XYZ file of N, CA, C and O in Angstrom:
436
model
N 115.008 88.334 114.382
C 114.650 89.548 113.436
C 116.028 89.455 112.346
O 116.933 89.676 112.757
N 115.548 89.917 111.137
C 116.799 89.914 110.251
C 117.581 91.181 110.482
O 117.103 92.316 110.661
N 118.943 90.942 109.884
C 119.744 92.059 110.306
C 119.360 93.192 108.954
O 118.654 92.678 107.960
N 119.769 94.622 108.968
C 119.330 95.190 107.849
C 119.994 94.925 106.365
O 119.481 94.912 105.409
N 121.302 94.281 106.599
C 122.051 93.875 105.577
C 121.304 92.528 104.761
O 121.373 92.348 103.397
N 120.573 91.819 105.568
C 120.001 90.661 105.262
C 118.659 91.270 104.230
O 118.273 90.652 103.323
N 118.021 92.219 104.763
C 116.834 92.731 104.229
C 117.295 93.256 102.799
O 116.706 92.934 101.779
N 118.543 94.107 102.797
C 118.875 94.587 101.648
C 119.279 93.220 100.706
O 118.827 93.619 99.543
N 119.922 92.656 101.146
C 120.481 91.391 100.149
C 119.081 90.550 99.433
O 119.177 90.400 98.278
N 118.140 90.509 100.167
C 117.030 89.915 99.868
C 116.024 90.937 98.829
O 115.923 89.971 97.722
N 116.120 92.049 99.028
C 115.551 92.886 98.151
C 116.118 93.116 96.709
O 115.788 92.909 95.739
N 117.764 93.046 97.112
C 118.439 93.178 95.691
C 118.185 91.972 94.916
O 118.290 91.880 93.720
N 118.248 90.584 95.614
C 118.152 89.170 94.782
C 116.596 89.313 94.062
O 116.429 88.981 92.788
N 115.660 90.050 94.758
C 114.347 90.444 93.983
C 114.295 91.164 92.931
O 113.914 90.921 91.784
N 114.995 92.320 92.964
C 115.158 93.370 92.129
C 115.809 92.572 90.791
O 115.677 93.060 89.743
N 116.909 92.006 91.090
C 117.767 91.307 89.843
C 116.871 90.205 89.143
O 116.932 90.421 87.994
N 116.393 89.434 89.835
C 115.271 88.512 89.506
C 114.205 88.823 88.529
O 114.083 88.488 87.479
N 113.628 89.943 88.962
C 112.530 90.652 88.407
C 113.063 91.294 87.056
O 112.346 91.222 86.079
N 114.199 92.153 87.331
C 114.867 92.700 86.208
C 114.988 91.686 84.820
O 114.640 92.370 83.802
N 115.499 90.643 85.219
C 115.998 89.803 84.107
C 115.074 88.814 83.513
O 115.156 88.163 82.873
N 113.849 88.818 84.436
C 112.842 87.740 84.022
C 112.247 88.284 82.946
O 111.778 87.481 81.834
N 112.253 89.455 82.629
C 111.522 90.108 81.417
C 112.565 90.032 80.201
O 112.191 89.813 78.996
N 113.875 90.097 80.545
C 114.894 90.248 79.098
C 116.101 89.982 79.821
O 116.608 90.507 80.605
N 116.767 89.132 79.356
C 118.176 88.995 79.648
C 119.243 89.947 79.466
O 119.112 90.783 78.718
N 120.117 90.493 80.174
C 120.929 91.478 80.453
C 122.107 91.309 81.076
O 122.423 90.412 81.981
N 123.019 91.758 80.636
C 124.611 92.207 81.513
C 124.396 92.934 82.593
O 123.421 93.503 82.808
N 125.506 92.691 83.399
C 125.581 93.606 84.819
C 125.201 94.947 84.720
O 124.459 95.463 85.445
N 125.984 95.801 83.668
C 125.490 97.151 83.840
C 124.252 97.524 83.304
O 123.582 98.129 83.872
N 123.576 96.513 82.271
C 122.395 96.769 81.921
C 121.219 96.478 83.213
O 120.263 97.228 83.194
N 121.672 95.491 83.907
C 120.809 95.168 85.104
C 120.549 96.556 85.986
O 119.665 96.947 86.452
N 121.981 96.629 86.474
C 121.928 98.154 87.169
C 121.184 99.337 86.609
O 120.516 99.958 86.989
N 121.507 99.765 85.306
C 120.859 100.616 84.766
C 119.480 100.621 84.754
O 118.564 101.660 85.093
N 118.848 99.400 84.471
C 117.467 99.285 84.463
C 116.867 99.468 85.551
O 115.595 100.058 85.725
N 117.339 98.915 86.764
C 116.840 99.377 88.119
C 116.896 100.630 88.304
O 115.792 101.171 88.909
N 118.010 101.328 87.920
C 118.022 102.667 88.348
C 116.944 103.611 87.507
O 116.173 104.290 88.056
N 116.670 103.239 86.178
C 115.725 103.901 85.321
C 114.434 103.668 85.702
O 113.655 104.687 85.933
N 114.147 102.539 85.827
C 112.841 102.150 86.401
C 112.268 102.572 87.831
O 111.161 102.714 88.038
N 113.302 102.795 88.626
C 112.948 103.325 89.864
C 113.190 104.918 89.992
O 112.896 105.550 91.058
N 113.151 105.725 88.795
C 113.069 106.888 88.738
C 114.472 107.466 89.476
O 114.574 108.396 89.921
N 115.438 106.621 89.124
C 116.806 107.067 89.725
C 116.747 107.238 91.382
O 117.715 107.690 91.878
N 115.850 106.475 91.847
C 115.836 106.408 93.433
C 116.787 105.324 93.878
O 117.263 105.309 94.903
N 116.676 104.001 93.097
C 117.620 103.138 93.584
C 118.942 103.104 92.580
O 118.656 103.178 91.431
N 120.101 102.655 93.206
C 121.485 102.617 92.216
C 122.229 101.331 93.006
O 122.334 101.365 94.274
N 122.223 100.356 92.184
C 122.990 98.942 92.368
C 124.425 99.531 92.198
O 124.684 99.549 90.947
N 125.423 99.443 93.309
C 126.842 99.730 92.826
C 127.246 97.974 92.410
O 126.817 97.103 92.662
N 128.382 98.136 91.819
C 129.177 97.051 91.467
C 129.744 96.224 92.544
O 129.440 94.920 92.399
N 129.919 96.760 93.534
C 130.206 95.922 94.616
C 129.249 95.149 95.312
O 129.446 94.040 95.860
N 128.066 95.407 95.134
C 126.909 94.840 95.611
C 126.474 93.884 94.419
O 125.963 92.847 94.532
N 126.211 94.318 93.070
C 125.536 93.671 91.956
C 126.158 92.467 91.829
O 125.529 91.268 91.545
N 127.663 92.380 91.608
C 128.337 91.184 90.988
C 128.299 90.120 92.158
O 128.118 89.146 91.546
N 128.462 90.350 93.400
C 128.174 89.377 94.372
C 127.146 88.752 94.406
O 126.827 87.352 94.297
N 126.179 89.568 94.191
C 124.758 89.054 94.315
C 124.441 87.997 92.966
O 123.972 87.254 93.011
N 124.745 88.646 91.817
C 124.840 87.681 90.528
C 125.624 86.421 90.640
O 124.925 85.474 90.003
N 126.739 86.557 91.302
C 127.486 85.039 91.610
C 126.437 84.309 92.309
O 126.677 82.880 92.130
N 126.064 84.912 93.571
C 125.428 83.977 94.601
C 124.118 83.595 93.903
O 124.029 82.269 93.970
N 123.323 84.231 92.892
C 122.262 83.678 92.530
C 122.481 82.732 91.229
O 121.775 81.698 91.152
N 123.687 82.864 90.863
C 124.001 81.956 89.648
C 124.479 80.520 90.302
O 124.096 79.360 89.759
N 125.211 80.612 91.695
C 125.618 79.410 92.370
C 124.449 78.543 92.683
O 124.232 77.573 92.957
N 123.162 79.373 93.134
C 122.229 78.885 93.568
C 121.206 78.254 92.779
O 120.374 77.769 92.605
N 121.454 78.416 91.394
C 120.638 77.971 90.102
C 119.505 78.650 89.675
O 118.752 78.219 88.873
N 119.575 79.892 90.173
C 118.302 80.951 89.796
C 118.435 81.723 88.854
O 117.534 82.105 87.916
N 119.888 81.933 88.416
C 120.239 82.420 87.104
C 121.186 81.821 86.286
O 121.870 80.820 86.923
N 121.188 81.961 85.012
C 122.453 81.484 84.345
C 122.960 82.635 83.482
O 122.489 83.521 83.267
N 124.214 82.611 83.036
C 124.960 83.447 82.118
C 125.610 82.664 80.785
O 125.850 81.572 80.809
N 125.627 83.590 79.929
C 126.228 83.125 78.587
C 126.931 84.409 78.170
O 126.512 85.590 78.410
N 128.181 84.158 77.567
C 128.547 85.183 76.946
C 128.252 85.748 75.508
O 127.847 84.765 74.666
N 127.894 86.602 75.307
C 127.330 87.390 74.180
C 128.127 88.697 73.713
O 128.674 89.238 74.425
N 127.844 88.886 72.353
C 128.687 90.350 72.057
C 127.633 91.431 72.388
O 126.556 91.359 72.299
N 128.384 92.457 73.125
C 127.591 93.656 73.481
C 127.171 94.502 72.178
O 127.982 94.214 71.181
N 126.627 95.577 72.492
C 126.334 96.471 71.557
C 127.789 97.213 70.915
O 127.873 97.835 69.939
N 128.615 97.237 71.725
C 129.991 97.748 71.495
C 131.035 96.657 70.709
O 132.039 97.103 70.709
N 130.315 95.751 70.474
C 131.339 94.679 70.039
C 132.169 93.788 70.820
O 133.165 93.090 70.144
N 131.935 94.091 72.217
C 132.916 93.188 73.185
C 131.864 92.199 73.583
O 130.812 92.326 74.096
N 132.728 90.997 74.307
C 132.047 89.954 75.062
C 131.421 90.726 76.035
O 132.015 91.564 76.905
N 130.102 90.374 76.548
C 129.515 90.551 77.591
C 128.949 89.506 78.188
O 128.150 88.804 77.575
N 128.942 89.315 79.558
C 128.376 88.137 80.361
C 126.763 88.478 80.695
O 126.464 89.424 81.311
N 125.935 87.972 79.731
C 124.542 88.261 79.722
C 123.525 87.142 80.892
O 124.055 86.182 80.736
N 122.907 87.619 81.846
C 122.367 86.870 82.644
C 120.888 87.021 82.348
O 120.191 87.733 81.968
N 120.316 85.453 82.715
C 119.051 85.161 82.383
C 118.541 84.490 83.461
O 119.055 83.554 84.262
N 117.124 84.312 83.906
C 116.338 83.661 84.912
C 116.336 82.025 84.359
O 115.770 81.767 83.317
N 116.478 81.229 85.298
C 116.438 79.822 85.039
C 114.772 79.184 85.447
O 114.318 80.221 86.242
N 114.498 78.066 84.954
C 113.060 77.776 85.700
C 112.868 77.748 87.077
O 111.877 78.434 87.826
N 114.160 77.524 87.944
C 113.940 77.498 89.063
C 114.045 78.875 89.866
O 113.515 79.144 90.688
N 114.685 79.835 89.128
C 114.786 81.189 89.372
C 113.449 81.851 89.274
O 113.055 82.874 90.169
N 112.708 81.325 88.420
C 111.140 81.866 88.145
C 110.572 81.621 89.509
O 109.669 82.309 89.966
N 110.599 80.402 90.042
C 109.802 80.054 91.133
C 110.288 80.648 92.240
O 109.503 81.112 92.901
N 111.701 81.156 92.235
C 112.232 81.680 93.472
C 111.395 83.277 93.230
O 110.961 83.878 94.447
N 111.643 83.818 92.060
C 110.941 85.071 92.119
C 109.624 85.036 92.345
O 109.111 86.224 93.135
N 108.799 84.054 92.325
C 107.355 83.975 92.800
C 107.433 84.150 94.274
O 106.777 84.863 94.860
N 108.355 83.262 94.817
C 108.356 83.239 96.494
C 108.762 84.544 96.811
O 108.364 84.972 97.772
N 109.733 85.241 96.271
C 110.304 86.533 96.704
C 109.232 87.744 96.542
O 108.949 88.414 97.344
N 108.360 87.695 95.469
C 107.574 88.457 95.356
C 106.319 88.355 96.333
O 105.836 89.484 97.203
N 105.945 87.260 96.709
C 104.937 86.882 97.802
C 105.165 87.541 99.054
O 104.688 88.199 100.119
N 106.847 87.094 99.494
C 107.191 87.408 100.577
C 107.496 89.187 100.596
O 107.037 89.828 101.735
N 107.691 89.731 99.521
C 107.899 91.349 99.491
C 106.421 91.743 99.664
O 106.255 92.968 100.437
N 105.535 91.227 99.148
C 104.153 91.874 99.274
C 103.513 91.664 100.483
O 102.821 92.411 101.170
N 103.896 90.328 101.217
C 103.574 90.493 102.600
C 104.063 91.377 103.513
O 103.407 92.142 104.363
N 105.261 91.707 103.199
C 106.152 92.527 104.174
C 105.675 93.905 103.866
O 105.384 94.647 104.741
N 105.674 94.286 102.789
C 105.298 95.738 102.393
C 103.830 96.105 102.697
O 103.507 97.042 103.430
N 102.895 95.187 102.851
C 101.300 95.260 103.256
C 101.654 95.384 104.710
O 100.781 96.239 105.353
N 102.308 94.669 105.581
C 102.565 94.643 107.141
C 102.782 96.180 107.275
O 102.437 96.777 108.290
N 103.960 96.734 106.617
C 104.426 97.713 106.828
C 103.735 98.943 106.297
O 103.522 99.986 107.236
N 102.998 98.900 105.485
C 101.845 99.744 105.072
C 100.608 99.843 106.188
O 100.377 101.103 106.578
N 100.190 98.826 106.565
C 99.389 98.736 107.742
C 99.898 99.433 108.852
O 99.053 100.241 109.649
N 101.010 99.104 109.312
C 101.776 100.010 110.512
C 101.773 101.344 110.375
O 101.431 102.075 111.213
N 101.991 101.826 109.297
C 102.358 103.378 109.062
C 101.097 104.003 109.122
O 100.727 105.128 109.707
N 99.784 103.326 108.505
C 98.652 104.072 108.460
C 97.821 104.106 109.595
O 97.039 104.731 110.039
N 98.180 102.791 110.535
C 97.487 102.868 111.996
C 98.334 103.289 113.141
O 97.691 103.016 114.248
N 99.421 103.640 112.905
C 100.440 103.856 114.252
C 99.740 105.175 114.745
O 99.208 106.143 114.102
């Protein structure tokens, strides 16, 4: 059985991949979008976000380019690679399977 930290890490990977699949974003933008779209329920701290971004980049699922931010400063902008899109589909299938099983358990317990 996975440790709680493994579940969190996998969920964070899914959230990051899904967030930047639509539009490349810099780290702060990713965290803000996750928070906004979750109705302020989810908050991703820098201590979790940036290690996850580096891990995803090392696995070849995302790539980063330096671009000028709205404030005129350079910002590292992350986007999903073709292999990352495949991984996102795998993550979504796994999440749907897990969430369906939890839902069944809650409904029938």
